[in-house]
CSV table of C-alpha atoms in Angstrom, one decimal:
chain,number,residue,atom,x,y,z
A,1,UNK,CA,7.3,-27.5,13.4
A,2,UNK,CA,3.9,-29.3,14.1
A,3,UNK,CA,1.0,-27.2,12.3
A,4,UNK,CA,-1.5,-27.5,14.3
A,5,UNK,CA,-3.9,-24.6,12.2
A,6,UNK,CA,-5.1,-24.6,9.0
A,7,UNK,CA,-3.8,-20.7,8.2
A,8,UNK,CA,-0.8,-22.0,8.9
A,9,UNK,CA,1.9,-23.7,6.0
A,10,UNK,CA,5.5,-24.9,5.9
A,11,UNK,CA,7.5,-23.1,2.8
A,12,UNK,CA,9.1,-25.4,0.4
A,13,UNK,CA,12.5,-24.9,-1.0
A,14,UNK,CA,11.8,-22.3,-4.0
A,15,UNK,CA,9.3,-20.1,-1.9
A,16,UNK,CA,12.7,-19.8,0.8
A,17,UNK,CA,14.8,-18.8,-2.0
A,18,UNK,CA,12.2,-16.6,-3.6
A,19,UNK,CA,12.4,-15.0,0.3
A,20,UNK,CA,16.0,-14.6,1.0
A,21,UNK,CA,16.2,-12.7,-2.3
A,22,UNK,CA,14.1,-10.5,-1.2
A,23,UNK,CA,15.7,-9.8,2.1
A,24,UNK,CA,19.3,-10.0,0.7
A,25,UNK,CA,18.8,-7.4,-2.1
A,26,UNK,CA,20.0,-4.0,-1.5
A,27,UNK,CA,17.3,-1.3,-1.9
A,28,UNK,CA,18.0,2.3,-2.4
A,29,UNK,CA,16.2,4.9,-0.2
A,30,UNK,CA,16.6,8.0,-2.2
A,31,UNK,CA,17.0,11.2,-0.3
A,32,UNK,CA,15.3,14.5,-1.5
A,33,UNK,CA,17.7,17.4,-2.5
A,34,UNK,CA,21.4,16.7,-2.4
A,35,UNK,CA,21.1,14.1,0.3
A,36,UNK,CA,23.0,10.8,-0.8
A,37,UNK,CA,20.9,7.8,-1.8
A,38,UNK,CA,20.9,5.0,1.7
A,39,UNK,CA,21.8,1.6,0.2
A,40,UNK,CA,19.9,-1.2,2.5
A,41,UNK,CA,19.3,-4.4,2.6
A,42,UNK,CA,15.5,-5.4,4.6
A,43,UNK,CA,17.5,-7.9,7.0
A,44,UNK,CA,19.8,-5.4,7.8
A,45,UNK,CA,17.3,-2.5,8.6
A,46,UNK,CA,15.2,-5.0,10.8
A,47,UNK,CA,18.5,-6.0,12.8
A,48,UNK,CA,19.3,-2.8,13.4
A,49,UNK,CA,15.7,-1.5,14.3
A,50,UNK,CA,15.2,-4.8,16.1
A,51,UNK,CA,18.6,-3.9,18.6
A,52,UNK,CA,18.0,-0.8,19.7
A,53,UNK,CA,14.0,-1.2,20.5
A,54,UNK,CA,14.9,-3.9,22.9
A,55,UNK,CA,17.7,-1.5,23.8
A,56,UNK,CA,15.3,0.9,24.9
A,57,UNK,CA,12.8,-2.1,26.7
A,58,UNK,CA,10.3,-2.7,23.6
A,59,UNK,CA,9.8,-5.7,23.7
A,60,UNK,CA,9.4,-6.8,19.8
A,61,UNK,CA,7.5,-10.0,19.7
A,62,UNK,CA,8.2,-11.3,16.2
A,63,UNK,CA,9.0,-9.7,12.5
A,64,UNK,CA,7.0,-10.7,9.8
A,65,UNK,CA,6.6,-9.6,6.2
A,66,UNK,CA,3.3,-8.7,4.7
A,67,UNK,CA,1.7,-7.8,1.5
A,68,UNK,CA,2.1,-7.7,-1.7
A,69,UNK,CA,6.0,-9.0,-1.2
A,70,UNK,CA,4.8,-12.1,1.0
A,71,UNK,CA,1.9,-13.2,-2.1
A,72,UNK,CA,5.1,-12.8,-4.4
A,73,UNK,CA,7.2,-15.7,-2.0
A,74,UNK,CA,4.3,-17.8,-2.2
A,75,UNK,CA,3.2,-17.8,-5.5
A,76,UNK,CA,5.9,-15.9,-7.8
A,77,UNK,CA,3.5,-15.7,-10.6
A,78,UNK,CA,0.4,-14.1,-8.8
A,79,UNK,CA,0.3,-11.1,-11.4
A,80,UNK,CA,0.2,-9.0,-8.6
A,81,UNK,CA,3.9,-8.0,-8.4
A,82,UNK,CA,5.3,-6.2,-5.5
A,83,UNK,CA,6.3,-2.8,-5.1
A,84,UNK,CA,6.7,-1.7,-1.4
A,85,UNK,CA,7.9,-4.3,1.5
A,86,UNK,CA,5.9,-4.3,4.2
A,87,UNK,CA,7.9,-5.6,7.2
A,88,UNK,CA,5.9,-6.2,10.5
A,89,UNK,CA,7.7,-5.7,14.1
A,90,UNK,CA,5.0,-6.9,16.8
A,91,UNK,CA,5.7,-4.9,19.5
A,92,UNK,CA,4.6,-4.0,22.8
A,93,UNK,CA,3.1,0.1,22.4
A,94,UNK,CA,1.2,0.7,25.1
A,95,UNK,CA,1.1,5.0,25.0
A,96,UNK,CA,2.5,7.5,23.3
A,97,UNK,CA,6.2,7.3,24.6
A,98,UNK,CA,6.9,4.0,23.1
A,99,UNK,CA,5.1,5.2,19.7
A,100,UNK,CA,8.0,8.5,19.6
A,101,UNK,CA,10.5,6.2,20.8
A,102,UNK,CA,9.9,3.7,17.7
A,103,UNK,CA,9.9,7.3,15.3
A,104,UNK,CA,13.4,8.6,17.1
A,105,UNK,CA,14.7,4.8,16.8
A,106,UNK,CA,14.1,4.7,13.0
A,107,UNK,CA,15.1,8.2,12.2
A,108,UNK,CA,18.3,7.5,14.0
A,109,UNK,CA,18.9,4.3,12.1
A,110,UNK,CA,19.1,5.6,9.1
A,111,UNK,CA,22.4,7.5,10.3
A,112,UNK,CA,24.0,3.7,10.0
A,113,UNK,CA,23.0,3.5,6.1
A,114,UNK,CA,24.6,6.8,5.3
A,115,UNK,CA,27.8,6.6,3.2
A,116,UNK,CA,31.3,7.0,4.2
A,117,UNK,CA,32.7,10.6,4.6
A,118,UNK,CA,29.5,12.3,5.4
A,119,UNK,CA,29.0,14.7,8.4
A,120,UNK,CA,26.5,12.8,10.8
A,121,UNK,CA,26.9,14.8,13.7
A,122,UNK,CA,24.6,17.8,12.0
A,123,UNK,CA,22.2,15.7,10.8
A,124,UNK,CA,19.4,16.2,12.8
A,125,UNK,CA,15.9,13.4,12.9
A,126,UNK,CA,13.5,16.1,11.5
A,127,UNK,CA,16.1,16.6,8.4
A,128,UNK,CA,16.2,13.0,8.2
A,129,UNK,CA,12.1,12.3,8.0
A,130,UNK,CA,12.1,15.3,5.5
A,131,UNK,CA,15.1,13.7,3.4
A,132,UNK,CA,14.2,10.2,3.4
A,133,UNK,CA,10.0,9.3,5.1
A,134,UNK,CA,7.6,9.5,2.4
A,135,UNK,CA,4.8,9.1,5.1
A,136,UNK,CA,4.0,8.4,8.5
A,137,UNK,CA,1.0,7.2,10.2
A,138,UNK,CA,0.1,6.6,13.5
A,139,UNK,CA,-3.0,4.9,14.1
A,140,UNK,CA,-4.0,4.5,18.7
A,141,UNK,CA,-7.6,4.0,19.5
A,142,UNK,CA,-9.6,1.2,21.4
A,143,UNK,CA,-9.4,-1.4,18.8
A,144,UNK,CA,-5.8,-0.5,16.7
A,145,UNK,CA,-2.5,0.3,18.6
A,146,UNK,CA,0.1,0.7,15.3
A,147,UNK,CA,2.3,3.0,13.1
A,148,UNK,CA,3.7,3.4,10.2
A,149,UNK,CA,7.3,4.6,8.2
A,150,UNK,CA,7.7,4.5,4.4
A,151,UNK,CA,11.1,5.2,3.5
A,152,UNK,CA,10.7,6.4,-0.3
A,153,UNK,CA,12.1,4.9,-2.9
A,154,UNK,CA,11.9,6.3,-6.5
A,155,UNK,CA,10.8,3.3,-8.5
A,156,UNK,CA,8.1,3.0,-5.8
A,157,UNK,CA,9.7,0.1,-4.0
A,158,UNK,CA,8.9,1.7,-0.4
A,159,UNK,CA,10.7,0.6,2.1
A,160,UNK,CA,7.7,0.4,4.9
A,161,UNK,CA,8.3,-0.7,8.6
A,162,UNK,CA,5.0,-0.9,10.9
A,163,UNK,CA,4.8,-1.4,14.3
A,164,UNK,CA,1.7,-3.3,15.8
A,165,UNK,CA,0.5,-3.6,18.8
A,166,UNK,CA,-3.2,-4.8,17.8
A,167,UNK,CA,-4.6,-4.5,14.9
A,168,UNK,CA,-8.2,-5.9,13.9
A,169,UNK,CA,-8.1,-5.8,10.5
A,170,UNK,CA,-5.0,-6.6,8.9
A,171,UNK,CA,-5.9,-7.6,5.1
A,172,UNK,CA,-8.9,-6.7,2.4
A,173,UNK,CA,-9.3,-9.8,0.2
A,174,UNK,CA,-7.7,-13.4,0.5
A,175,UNK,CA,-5.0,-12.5,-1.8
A,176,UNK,CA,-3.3,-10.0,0.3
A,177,UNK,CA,-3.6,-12.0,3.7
A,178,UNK,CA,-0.3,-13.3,3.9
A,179,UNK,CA,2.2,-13.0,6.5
A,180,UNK,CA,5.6,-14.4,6.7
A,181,UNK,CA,7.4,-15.2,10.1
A,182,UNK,CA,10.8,-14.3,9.4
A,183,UNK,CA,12.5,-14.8,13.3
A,184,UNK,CA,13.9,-18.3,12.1
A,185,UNK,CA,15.2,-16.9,9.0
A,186,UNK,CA,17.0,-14.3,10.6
A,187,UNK,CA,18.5,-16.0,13.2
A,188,UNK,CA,19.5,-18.2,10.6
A,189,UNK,CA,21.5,-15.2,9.3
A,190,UNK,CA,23.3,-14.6,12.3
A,191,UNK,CA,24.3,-17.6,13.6
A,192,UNK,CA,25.0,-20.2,10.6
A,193,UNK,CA,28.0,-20.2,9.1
A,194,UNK,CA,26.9,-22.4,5.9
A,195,UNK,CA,25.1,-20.7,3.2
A,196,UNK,CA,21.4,-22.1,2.6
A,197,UNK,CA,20.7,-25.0,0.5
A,198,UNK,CA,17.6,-27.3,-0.2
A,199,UNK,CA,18.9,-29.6,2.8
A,200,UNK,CA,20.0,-27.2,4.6
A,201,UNK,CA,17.9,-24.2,5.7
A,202,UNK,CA,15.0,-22.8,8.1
A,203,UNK,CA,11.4,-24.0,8.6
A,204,UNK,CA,9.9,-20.9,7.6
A,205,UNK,CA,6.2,-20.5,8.4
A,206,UNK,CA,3.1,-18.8,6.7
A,207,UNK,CA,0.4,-17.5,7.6
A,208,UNK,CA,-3.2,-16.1,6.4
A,209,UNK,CA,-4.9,-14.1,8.5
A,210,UNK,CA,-8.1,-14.7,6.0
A,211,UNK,CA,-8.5,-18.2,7.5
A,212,UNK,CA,-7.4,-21.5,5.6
A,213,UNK,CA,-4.2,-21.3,4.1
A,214,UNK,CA,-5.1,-23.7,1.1
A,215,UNK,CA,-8.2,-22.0,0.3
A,216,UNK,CA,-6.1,-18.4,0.0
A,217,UNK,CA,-3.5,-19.7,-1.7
A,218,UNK,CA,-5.8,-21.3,-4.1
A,219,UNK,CA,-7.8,-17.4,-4.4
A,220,UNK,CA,-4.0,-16.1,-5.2
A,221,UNK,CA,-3.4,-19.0,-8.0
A,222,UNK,CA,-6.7,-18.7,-10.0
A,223,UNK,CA,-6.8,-14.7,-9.1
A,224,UNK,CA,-9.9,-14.8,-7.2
A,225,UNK,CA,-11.3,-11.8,-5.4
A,226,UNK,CA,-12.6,-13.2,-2.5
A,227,UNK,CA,-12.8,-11.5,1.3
A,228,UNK,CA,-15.0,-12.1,5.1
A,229,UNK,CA,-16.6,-9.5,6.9
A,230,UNK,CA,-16.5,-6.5,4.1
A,231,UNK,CA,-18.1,-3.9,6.5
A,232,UNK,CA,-15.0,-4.1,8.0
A,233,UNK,CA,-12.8,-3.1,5.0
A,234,UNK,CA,-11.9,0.7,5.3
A,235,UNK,CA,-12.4,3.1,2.5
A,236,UNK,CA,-9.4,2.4,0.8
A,237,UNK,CA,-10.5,-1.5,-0.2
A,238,UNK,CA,-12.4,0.0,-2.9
A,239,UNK,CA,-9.4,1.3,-4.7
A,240,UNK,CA,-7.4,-2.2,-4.4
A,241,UNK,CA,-10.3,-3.8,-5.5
A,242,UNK,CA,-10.5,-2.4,-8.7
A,243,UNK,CA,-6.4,-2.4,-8.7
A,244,UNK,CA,-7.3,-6.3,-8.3
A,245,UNK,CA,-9.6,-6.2,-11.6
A,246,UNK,CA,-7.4,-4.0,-13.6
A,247,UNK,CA,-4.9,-6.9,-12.8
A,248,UNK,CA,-6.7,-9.8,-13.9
A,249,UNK,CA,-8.3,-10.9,-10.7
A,250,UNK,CA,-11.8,-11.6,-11.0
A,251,UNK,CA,-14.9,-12.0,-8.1
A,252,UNK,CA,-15.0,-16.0,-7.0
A,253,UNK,CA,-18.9,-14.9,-6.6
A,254,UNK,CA,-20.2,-12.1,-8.8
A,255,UNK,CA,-23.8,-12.0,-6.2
A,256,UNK,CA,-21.3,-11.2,-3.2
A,257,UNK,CA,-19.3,-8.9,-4.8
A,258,UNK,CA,-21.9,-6.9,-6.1
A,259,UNK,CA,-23.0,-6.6,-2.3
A,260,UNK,CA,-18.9,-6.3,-1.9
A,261,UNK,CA,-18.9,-3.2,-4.2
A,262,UNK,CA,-21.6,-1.7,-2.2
A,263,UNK,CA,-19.8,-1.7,0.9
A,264,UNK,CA,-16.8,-0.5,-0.2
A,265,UNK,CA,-18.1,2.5,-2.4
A,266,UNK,CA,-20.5,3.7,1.1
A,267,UNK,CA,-17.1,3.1,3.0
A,268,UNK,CA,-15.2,5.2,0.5
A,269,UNK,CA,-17.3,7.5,0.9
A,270,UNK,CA,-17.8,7.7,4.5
A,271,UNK,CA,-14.1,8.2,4.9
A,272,UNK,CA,-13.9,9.9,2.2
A,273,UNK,CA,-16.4,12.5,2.2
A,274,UNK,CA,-16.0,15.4,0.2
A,275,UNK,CA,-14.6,16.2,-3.3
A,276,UNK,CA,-11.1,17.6,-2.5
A,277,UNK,CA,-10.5,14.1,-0.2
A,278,UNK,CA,-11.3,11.9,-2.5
A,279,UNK,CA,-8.8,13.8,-5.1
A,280,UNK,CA,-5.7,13.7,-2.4
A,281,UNK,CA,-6.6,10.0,-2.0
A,282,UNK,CA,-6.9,8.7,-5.8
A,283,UNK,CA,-3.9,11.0,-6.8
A,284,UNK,CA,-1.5,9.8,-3.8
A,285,UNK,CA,-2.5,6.2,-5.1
A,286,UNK,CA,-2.0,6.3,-8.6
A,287,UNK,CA,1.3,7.7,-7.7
A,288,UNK,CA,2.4,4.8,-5.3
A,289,UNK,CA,0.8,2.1,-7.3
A,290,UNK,CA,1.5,2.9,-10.7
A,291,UNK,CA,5.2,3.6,-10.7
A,292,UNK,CA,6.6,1.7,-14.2
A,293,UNK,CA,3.0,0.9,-14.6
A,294,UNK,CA,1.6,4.2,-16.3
A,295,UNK,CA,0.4,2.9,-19.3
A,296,UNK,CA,-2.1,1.0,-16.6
A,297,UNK,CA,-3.8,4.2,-14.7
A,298,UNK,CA,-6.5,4.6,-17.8
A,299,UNK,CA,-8.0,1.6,-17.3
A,300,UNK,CA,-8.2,1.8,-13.3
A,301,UNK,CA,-9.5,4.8,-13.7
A,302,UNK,CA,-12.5,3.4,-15.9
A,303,UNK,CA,-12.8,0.6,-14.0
A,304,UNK,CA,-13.2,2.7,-11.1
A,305,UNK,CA,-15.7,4.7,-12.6
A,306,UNK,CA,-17.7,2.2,-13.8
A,307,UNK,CA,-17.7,0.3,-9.7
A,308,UNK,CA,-19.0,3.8,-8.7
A,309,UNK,CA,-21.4,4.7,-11.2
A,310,UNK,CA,-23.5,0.7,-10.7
A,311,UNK,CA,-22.9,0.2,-6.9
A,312,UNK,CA,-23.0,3.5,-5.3
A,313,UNK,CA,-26.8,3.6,-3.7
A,314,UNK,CA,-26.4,5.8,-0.8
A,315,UNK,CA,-25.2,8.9,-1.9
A,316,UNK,CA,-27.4,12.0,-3.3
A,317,UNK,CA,-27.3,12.4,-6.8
A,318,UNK,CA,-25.0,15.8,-6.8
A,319,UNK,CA,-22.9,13.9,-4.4
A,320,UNK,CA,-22.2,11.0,-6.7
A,321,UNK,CA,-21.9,13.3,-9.7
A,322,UNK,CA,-19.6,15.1,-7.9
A,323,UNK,CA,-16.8,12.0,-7.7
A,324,UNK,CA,-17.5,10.6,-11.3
A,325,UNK,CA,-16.5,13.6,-12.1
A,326,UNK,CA,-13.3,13.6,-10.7
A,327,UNK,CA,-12.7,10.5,-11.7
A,328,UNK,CA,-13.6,11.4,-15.1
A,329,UNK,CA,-11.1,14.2,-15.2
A,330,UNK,CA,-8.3,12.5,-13.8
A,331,UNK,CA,-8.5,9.7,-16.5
A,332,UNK,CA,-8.8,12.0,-19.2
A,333,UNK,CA,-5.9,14.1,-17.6
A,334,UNK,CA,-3.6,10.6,-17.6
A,335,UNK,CA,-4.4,10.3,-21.3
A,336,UNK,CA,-3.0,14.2,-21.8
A,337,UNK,CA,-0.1,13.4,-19.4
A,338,UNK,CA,1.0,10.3,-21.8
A,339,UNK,CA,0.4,12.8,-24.8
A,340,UNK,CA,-2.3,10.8,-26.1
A,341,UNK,CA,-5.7,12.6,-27.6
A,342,UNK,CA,-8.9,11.1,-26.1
A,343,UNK,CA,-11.1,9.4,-28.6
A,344,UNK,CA,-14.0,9.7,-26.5
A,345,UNK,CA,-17.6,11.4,-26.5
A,346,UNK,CA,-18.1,14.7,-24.9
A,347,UNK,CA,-14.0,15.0,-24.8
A,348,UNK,CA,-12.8,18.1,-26.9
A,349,UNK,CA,-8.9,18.9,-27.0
A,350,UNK,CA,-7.6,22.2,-28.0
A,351,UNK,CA,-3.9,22.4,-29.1
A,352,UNK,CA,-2.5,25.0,-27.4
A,353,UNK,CA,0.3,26.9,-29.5
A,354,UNK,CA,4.0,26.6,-28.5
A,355,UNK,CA,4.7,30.4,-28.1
A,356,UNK,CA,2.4,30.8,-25.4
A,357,UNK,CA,4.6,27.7,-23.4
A,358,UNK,CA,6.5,29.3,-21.2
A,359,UNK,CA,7.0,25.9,-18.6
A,360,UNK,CA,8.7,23.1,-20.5
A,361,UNK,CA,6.8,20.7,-18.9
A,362,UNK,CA,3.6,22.0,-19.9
A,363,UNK,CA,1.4,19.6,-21.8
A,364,UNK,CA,0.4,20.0,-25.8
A,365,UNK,CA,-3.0,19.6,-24.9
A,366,UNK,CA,-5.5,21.4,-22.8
A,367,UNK,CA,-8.1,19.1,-22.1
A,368,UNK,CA,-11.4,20.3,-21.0
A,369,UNK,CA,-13.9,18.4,-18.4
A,370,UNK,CA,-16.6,15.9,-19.6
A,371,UNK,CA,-18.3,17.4,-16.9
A,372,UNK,CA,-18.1,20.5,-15.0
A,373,UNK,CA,-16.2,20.3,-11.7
A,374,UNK,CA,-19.3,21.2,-8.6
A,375,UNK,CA,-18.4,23.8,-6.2
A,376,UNK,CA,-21.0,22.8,-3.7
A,377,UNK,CA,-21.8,25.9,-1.3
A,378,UNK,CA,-25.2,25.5,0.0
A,379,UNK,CA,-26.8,28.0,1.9
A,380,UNK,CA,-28.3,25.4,4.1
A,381,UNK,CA,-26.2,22.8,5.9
A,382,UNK,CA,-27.1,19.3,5.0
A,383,UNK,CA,-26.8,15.7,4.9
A,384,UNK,CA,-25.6,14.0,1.7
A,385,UNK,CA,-26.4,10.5,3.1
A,386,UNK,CA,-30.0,8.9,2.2
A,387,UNK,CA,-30.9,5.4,3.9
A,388,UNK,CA,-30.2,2.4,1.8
A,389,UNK,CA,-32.9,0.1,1.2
């Protein structure tokens, strides 16, 4: 193929290897209560999903995989890992029907990955997203046409299928821009009858939807924090950004990532903008990102903290106490969860005595808050939001 763009690159040998690993392993999907555990492979969930959308006239552009998996193909030693694969099925959604018809298509695929000997015919689709979706999201306004199934894995290696019609903003930083095409690949699968070797194999392409592929390659090589257009970056950028620190990453310019910072805490807090929000949101992802990884949610935390407390300008000052806070509480809580006592100021930890245990999963130590927990009930409705200078 003749590249013709600079986001575009060629993979070598090794990265196609690293790739076909990925989409030949078998991943279980574990099922909640007694439901057996789905065995399946990523190519074989895409062909399957892939059939029976043009079956039903959605017309699937390409499939692509994205994230933290595609960094891993292109530079195996990014730090970064990967937990979930995120594979990408451009399709054609224009209304609502085509969004339910992608859901029913999914849910009924999984009936394929069931084991031998069990029952199918009583199994119905809303048993199936309770068994085996961890989340769904559907996103359809005048800008982004997608949506989204995670089918939960309990290591946290999420098996995640989106469906995109448009999309406007489809990374946060360099690092996570990458997007593999995987049609040749899998048409590769089907039709060659001769296992892959260095001679003989698919051109596979990359892509970064930052802009030039060198220069976010480079970023993901020497762990550079590095993005375009940050007002654009959602509220959740703030919490991979300090995922990224907490990793090793640093800022390729510490002046434009203190502005950075300062965009993502306002955006965090615009979509995130009360106590109890911001809770669901740092618990659900210190749950998804830290599976195997525990020992790590201390120092996220901190590091959190310590992005809020210096770059958070817009916010009243009972607002911002409000989230340090919680964040406060939830790393001290991690300490108590890993039965460790916290050797910090204005931390006190009273042992509570085994007899009044009763749940065996109770923790030896009650921790109280560094700070008390705000209830905020004014009697006057009000804006917490001050201009920014």
């Amino acid at each position: 193929m003749e590249e013709t763009l600079n986001n575009l690159c060629v993979l070598n040998w090794e990265q196609v290897k690293r790739l076909d690993a990925i989409l030949t392993e078998s991943i279980p999907i574990h099922g909640k209560w007694n439901f057996p555990t789905l065995e399946m492979k990523p190519r074989d969930i895409v062909k399957v999903v892939r059939c029976r959308m043009e079956e039903r006239k959605i017309h699937v552009r390409e499939v692509r995989l994205n994230g933290s998996a595609a960094s891993h193909v292109l530079h195996e030693d990014s730090g970064l890992g990967y937990k979930d694969l995120d594979l990408i099925f451009c399709a054609d959604l224009k209304g609502e029907v085509e969004f339910q018809t992608v859901k029913d298509i999914v849910l009924d695929s999984l009936l394929d990955f069931l084991p031998e000997g069990v029952n199918k015919e009583k199994i119905t689709p809303v048993t199936l997203k309770e068994a085996y979706v961890q989340k769904m999201v559907k996103v359809c306004n005048d800008s982004d046409r997608w949506s989204l199934i995670s089918l939960s894995n309990n290591s946290g290696k999420n098996v995640e299928l989106k469906f995109v019609d448009s999309l406007r903003r489809q990374f946060e930083f360099s690092v996570d821009s990458f997007q593999i095409r995987l049609d040749s690949l899998l048409l590769f699968y089907e039709c060659s009858e001769n296992p892959m070797a260095e001679t003989f194999h698919p051109s596979i392409v990359g892509e970064s939807v930052y802009g030039d592929f060198s220069v976010a390659l480079d970023h993901l090589q020497r762990k550079l924090i590095c993005t375009r257009n940050p007002e654009e970056i959602r509220g959740g950028g703030l919490l991979k950004y300090c995922h990224l620190l907490v990793r090793g990453f640093r800022a390729a310019s510490e002046a434009e990532m203190k502005l950075l910072e300062r965009y993502m805490c306002s955006r965090f807090f615009i979509d995130f903008s009360d106590v109890a929000e911001q809770r669901r949101k740092l618990e659900s992802y210190l749950q998804n990102h830290f599976v195997g990884l525990e020992n790590r949610k201390y120092e996220y935390l901190t590091t959190l903290h310590s992005v809020v407390n210096e770059s958070t300008v817009c916010l009243m000052g009972h607002e911002r106490r409000q989230t340090l806070s919680l964040i406060t509480m939830l790393a001290v809580r991690v300490l108590a969860e890993q039965n460790v006592i916290p050797n910090v100021a204005n931390v006190t930890c009273y042992y509570q005595p085994a007899p009044y245990i009763a749940d065996g999963n109770f923790s030896n130590y009650y921790i109280a808050q560094v700070q008390p927990m705000y209830a905020c009930q004014p009697t006057h409705t009000f804006s917490p939001w001050l201009p920014c200078n």
